[in-house]
Amino acid sequence: MGKILENKKKKKERLLEAAYELFTSEGVENTSVSDIARHALVAKGTFYLYFKDKYEIEKILIAEKSNEIIAAAFKAAVKEKIATNEENVYFIVNYIIDYLASDTKLLTFISKNLSWGIFTEAILTDNDDVLDYEQLVNILIYDVKISDSEIKDISDIQSLEYNTGKVKYKDVDIMIYTMFELVSSTCYNIILNEKPTTLDTYKPYLFGLIGAILKQHEI
Amino acid sequence: MGKILENKKKKKERLLEAAYELFTSEGVENTSVSDIARHALVAKGTFYLYFKDKYEIEKILIAEKSNEIIAAAFKAAVKEKIATNEENVYFIVNYIIDYLASDTKLLTFISKNLSWGIFTEAILTDNDDVLDYEQLVNILIYDVKISDSEIKDISDIQSLEYNTGKVKYKDVDIMIYTMFELVSSTCYNIILNEKPTTLDTYKPYLFGLIGAILKQHEI
Amino acid sequence: MGKILENKKKKKERLLEAAYELFTSEGVENTSVSDIARHALVAKGTFYLYFKDKYEIEKILIAEKSNEIIAAAFKAAVKEKIATNEENVYFIVNYIIDYLASDTKLLTFISKNLSWGIFTEAILTDNDDVLDYEQLVNILIYDVKISDSEIKDISDIQSLEYNTGKVKYKDVDIMIYTMFELVSSTCYNIILNEKPTTLDTYKPYLFGLIGAILKQHEI
Amino acid sequence: MGKILENKKKKKERLLEAAYELFTSEGVENTSVSDIARHALVAKGTFYLYFKDKYEIEKILIAEKSNEIIAAAFKAAVKEKIATNEENVYFIVNYIIDYLASDTKLLTFISKNLSWGIFTEAILTDNDDVLDYEQLVNILIYDVKISDSEIKDISDIQSLEYNTGKVKYKDVDIMIYTMFELVSSTCYNIILNEKPTTLDTYKPYLFGLIGAILKQHEI
DNA sequence: TATGAATGAGGGTTCATTCAT
DNA sequence: CATGAATGAACCCTCATTCAT
């Protein structure tokens, strides 16, 4: 029985992977349910046992992939044992940008959807490897007390306890929203087209602005 | 002959209007060429006398509508006889935001495409009421000498002569790119969902950042 | 499972039959995929599960029907226990001509396509009742040793062993090519229009020429 | 007025030329009436003032081009002052084959339609440069008395008087029919695909058969 | 006569969805 | 649960033909 349940999960996973593969290489609109099923080595009808249509898969993938990126960034940040909030933010933003720059297919796919909006919406995936809003905020703007034990999994991060940093921020929602929108929106064109400039020359401007955003919200 | 030509122009216009109507209410992907033709009270085949496919219409509409907004904003700015560059920028940005907030269908349609990229690309429309890149830059960041005569048309703006402002800016491309991306990207969600806050409460933050962007590029 | 497979074969057969019906009565160019599907009492989309387009069906039908004729002729020839090569050739040619004369729709359809080219090309049908090039040549120009048992199926012919006749031929390819082209090309008009003469009055001339062709290639 | 009539004739001619150009390069089925009109620098509606549809043009062109070839061959034959009927036939057949081999587009177009049937049917063109059936027969199988004057035009050939040759033929219709069918049908594949052999190696066989045909009909 | 804008039927094709197996 | 054959609506697009100018 457990085997059957596992098999089911595997099939769902295979469908998601196949869809991601096709969405990133062919585009969502040029990918049909048949394509996805064929790629997942699953019958067409089986698709409908797990998902309503391809747009449901799209939503899930955007959420999943966004979360993956964010989680990876935060995980790395925690490991870095960064001293100040500001440095922490820079580190995370930089990590995400480089991540996307190294995987332009992913960038094209989640395009400008890596916005804060995603995290406030209900996450549609079963994946438990997800940080909730509060935890993200904590890691992002508060000092992080690192446990001595190794962090092997995202769940280890979730259980960390955070010490409040010395600097406090007001309207944190707005602050983070603005930051994410600014970063994802500007970097999209710059990474994909190197217009109006290259990523490297743009970064100083971008980090300058992030500094300004933080300043705006300092209490 | 003039009658036929006039008729053709009218038909093209009707098709564009019908398409805009449907694109904004149903979405581009849910609108078929048949729909557009039916709405324009024109035979399906007639559509193809004027456009290659619905995506050509989409491009044209995005360009047209973007230009309309920008042109309206700049026209208004010129009339306002604003003293400083900074104030000028604020005025224009504010104008555009309010414009989009008052027409959410338009906002949804051009969505995040109101980027600077559009203006540097070749404009695909026949509409001559278009400011070129250089002119936009001039109006945006330099002092504008107002002629005494009434400005009735966008072409009147184009023929104005600009006095260089006292403040000079470097990397103007980057500056304007960042400003446009920030504004369009952040306002999109805020206007449509009022999340994470309302437009009115958000504006001060936004203008604060625009100020920061200008500062970054001051020489 | 067997039921489904059987059903599929039936449907394919129905489509082929419907197509043949329409191709012969209306012409290939005046027959649409919709027509074929409608005639086969099958949804339009179903057509595309079995064939790429109507031209694939056309090819298959030409090959199938050609093979049918040839196979029938050769089968009959084997049964006839004909003594000499020459007589054998006459018999086969005569059989084919009479066959086509009795089914002018078939003649119109395969028209001048019953050429030697068809047999050298890969046959596109699933039908296994097909003689290959070498076998055809053997039957056509060599003496055939008849087994005592009844010949029920084309495959029985294929397994026959042939004794080389006393008369040998050079450039067999050219010989057979010429014969087939001459017969199919001349009989087409004569059967369909009885111009410039009737089939019966024409036959002696035709067989005379076939004799001349054989003579040309005798070693 | 004469000018207008001339103009009309020119337009018709331009349409025919344009159609031929497109039929030979793109194929009849892939050529639309629009294409023809555009190529002829004529309005689409104008096409219908001269022809019913593209198939009417196709018929006319096949007839015209066939006649051109035949006429050219016979004109050349007359000039050659060939002694015997047989030689005359060989010359004409050879001329036609080489003509088609040098213009495979033309060959593809008239394909296997260069049959005797064309000459017995009513010719659909206005072109007066056409030999009628009787004249063709005369030139082909009877001795030709050459006038001393230069032959400048096909009409000069038409007015020649022929002396009956010593050899007489019966069933001339059948004889010529068979010859034309044999030649056009066999040469089509050989010229276009060099299968089953090349034209040069095939010619001896072909002429051998033509000899046989002539023999068959000798009285 | 000549035009070419307009028509709309009909072509080929795809694909989400259903359902008997 | 899983399948994949079957459906048929809906897509895009072409084009022969008409007709007002």
PDB file of N, CA and C (backbone and C1' of nucleotides) in Angstrom, chain A residues 8 11 45-46 50, chain F residues 1-4 6:
ATOM      1  N   LYS A   8       2.247   6.891  -6.566  1.00  0.00           N
ATOM      2  CA  LYS A   8       1.407   8.032  -6.916  1.00  0.00           C
ATOM      3  C   LYS A   8       2.197   9.332  -6.825  1.00  0.00           C
ATOM      4  N   LYS A  11       4.542   9.683  -9.640  1.00  0.00           N
ATOM      5  CA  LYS A  11       3.905  10.050 -10.896  1.00  0.00           C
ATOM      6  C   LYS A  11       3.646  11.550 -10.932  1.00  0.00           C
ATOM      7  N   GLY A  45      -4.717  10.539 -19.885  1.00  0.00           N
ATOM      8  CA  GLY A  45      -5.784  10.607 -18.901  1.00  0.00           C
ATOM      9  C   GLY A  45      -5.270  10.705 -17.474  1.00  0.00           C
ATOM     10  N   THR A  46      -4.121  10.134 -17.261  1.00  0.00           N
ATOM     11  CA  THR A  46      -3.542  10.144 -15.909  1.00  0.00           C
ATOM     12  C   THR A  46      -3.272  11.569 -15.427  1.00  0.00           C
ATOM     13  N   TYR A  50      -4.319  14.066 -11.480  1.00  0.00           N
ATOM     14  CA  TYR A  50      -3.479  14.818 -10.548  1.00  0.00           C
ATOM     15  C   TYR A  50      -3.638  16.330 -10.662  1.00  0.00           C
TER      16      TYR A  50
ATOM     17  P    DC F   1      -5.227   6.399  -5.450  1.00  0.00           P
ATOM     18  O5'  DC F   1      -5.957   6.413  -6.792  1.00  0.00           O
ATOM     19  C5'  DC F   1      -6.432   5.302  -7.496  1.00  0.00           C
ATOM     20  C4'  DC F   1      -5.371   4.601  -8.296  1.00  0.00           C
ATOM     21  C3'  DC F   1      -4.757   5.450  -9.411  1.00  0.00           C
ATOM     22  O3'  DC F   1      -3.426   4.996  -9.640  1.00  0.00           O
ATOM     23  C1'  DC F   1      -5.983   3.665 -10.343  1.00  0.00           C
ATOM     24  P    DA F   2      -2.442   5.742 -10.601  1.00  0.00           P
ATOM     25  O5'  DA F   2      -2.844   5.075 -11.986  1.00  0.00           O
ATOM     26  C5'  DA F   2      -2.372   3.766 -12.261  1.00  0.00           C
ATOM     27  C4'  DA F   2      -2.610   3.455 -13.715  1.00  0.00           C
ATOM     28  C3'  DA F   2      -2.187   4.559 -14.684  1.00  0.00           C
ATOM     29  O3'  DA F   2      -1.330   3.943 -15.635  1.00  0.00           O
ATOM     30  C1'  DA F   2      -4.415   3.884 -15.128  1.00  0.00           C
ATOM     31  P    DT F   3      -0.692   4.789 -16.764  1.00  0.00           P
ATOM     32  O5'  DT F   3      -1.705   4.515 -17.931  1.00  0.00           O
ATOM     33  C5'  DT F   3      -1.826   3.185 -18.418  1.00  0.00           C
ATOM     34  C4'  DT F   3      -2.964   3.106 -19.386  1.00  0.00           C
ATOM     35  C3'  DT F   3      -2.809   3.993 -20.614  1.00  0.00           C
ATOM     36  O3'  DT F   3      -2.404   3.184 -21.681  1.00  0.00           O
ATOM     37  C1'  DT F   3      -5.057   3.914 -19.790  1.00  0.00           C
ATOM     38  P    DG F   4      -1.251   3.679 -22.641  1.00  0.00           P
ATOM     39  O5'  DG F   4      -2.124   4.027 -23.912  1.00  0.00           O
ATOM     40  C5'  DG F   4      -3.180   3.160 -24.309  1.00  0.00           C
ATOM     41  C4'  DG F   4      -4.201   3.942 -25.101  1.00  0.00           C
ATOM     42  C3'  DG F   4      -3.625   5.092 -25.953  1.00  0.00           C
ATOM     43  O3'  DG F   4      -4.434   5.274 -27.103  1.00  0.00           O
ATOM     44  C1'  DG F   4      -5.179   5.961 -24.508  1.00  0.00           C
ATOM     45  P    DA F   6      -9.994   4.490 -31.825  1.00  0.00           P
ATOM     46  O5'  DA F   6     -10.875   5.721 -31.346  1.00  0.00           O
ATOM     47  C5'  DA F   6     -11.991   5.458 -30.506  1.00  0.00           C
ATOM     48  C4'  DA F   6     -12.675   6.763 -30.179  1.00  0.00           C
ATOM     49  C3'  DA F   6     -12.917   7.664 -31.393  1.00  0.00           C
ATOM     50  O3'  DA F   6     -14.321   7.773 -31.599  1.00  0.00           O
ATOM     51  C1'  DA F   6     -12.018   8.886 -29.540  1.00  0.00           C
TER      52       DA F   6
END
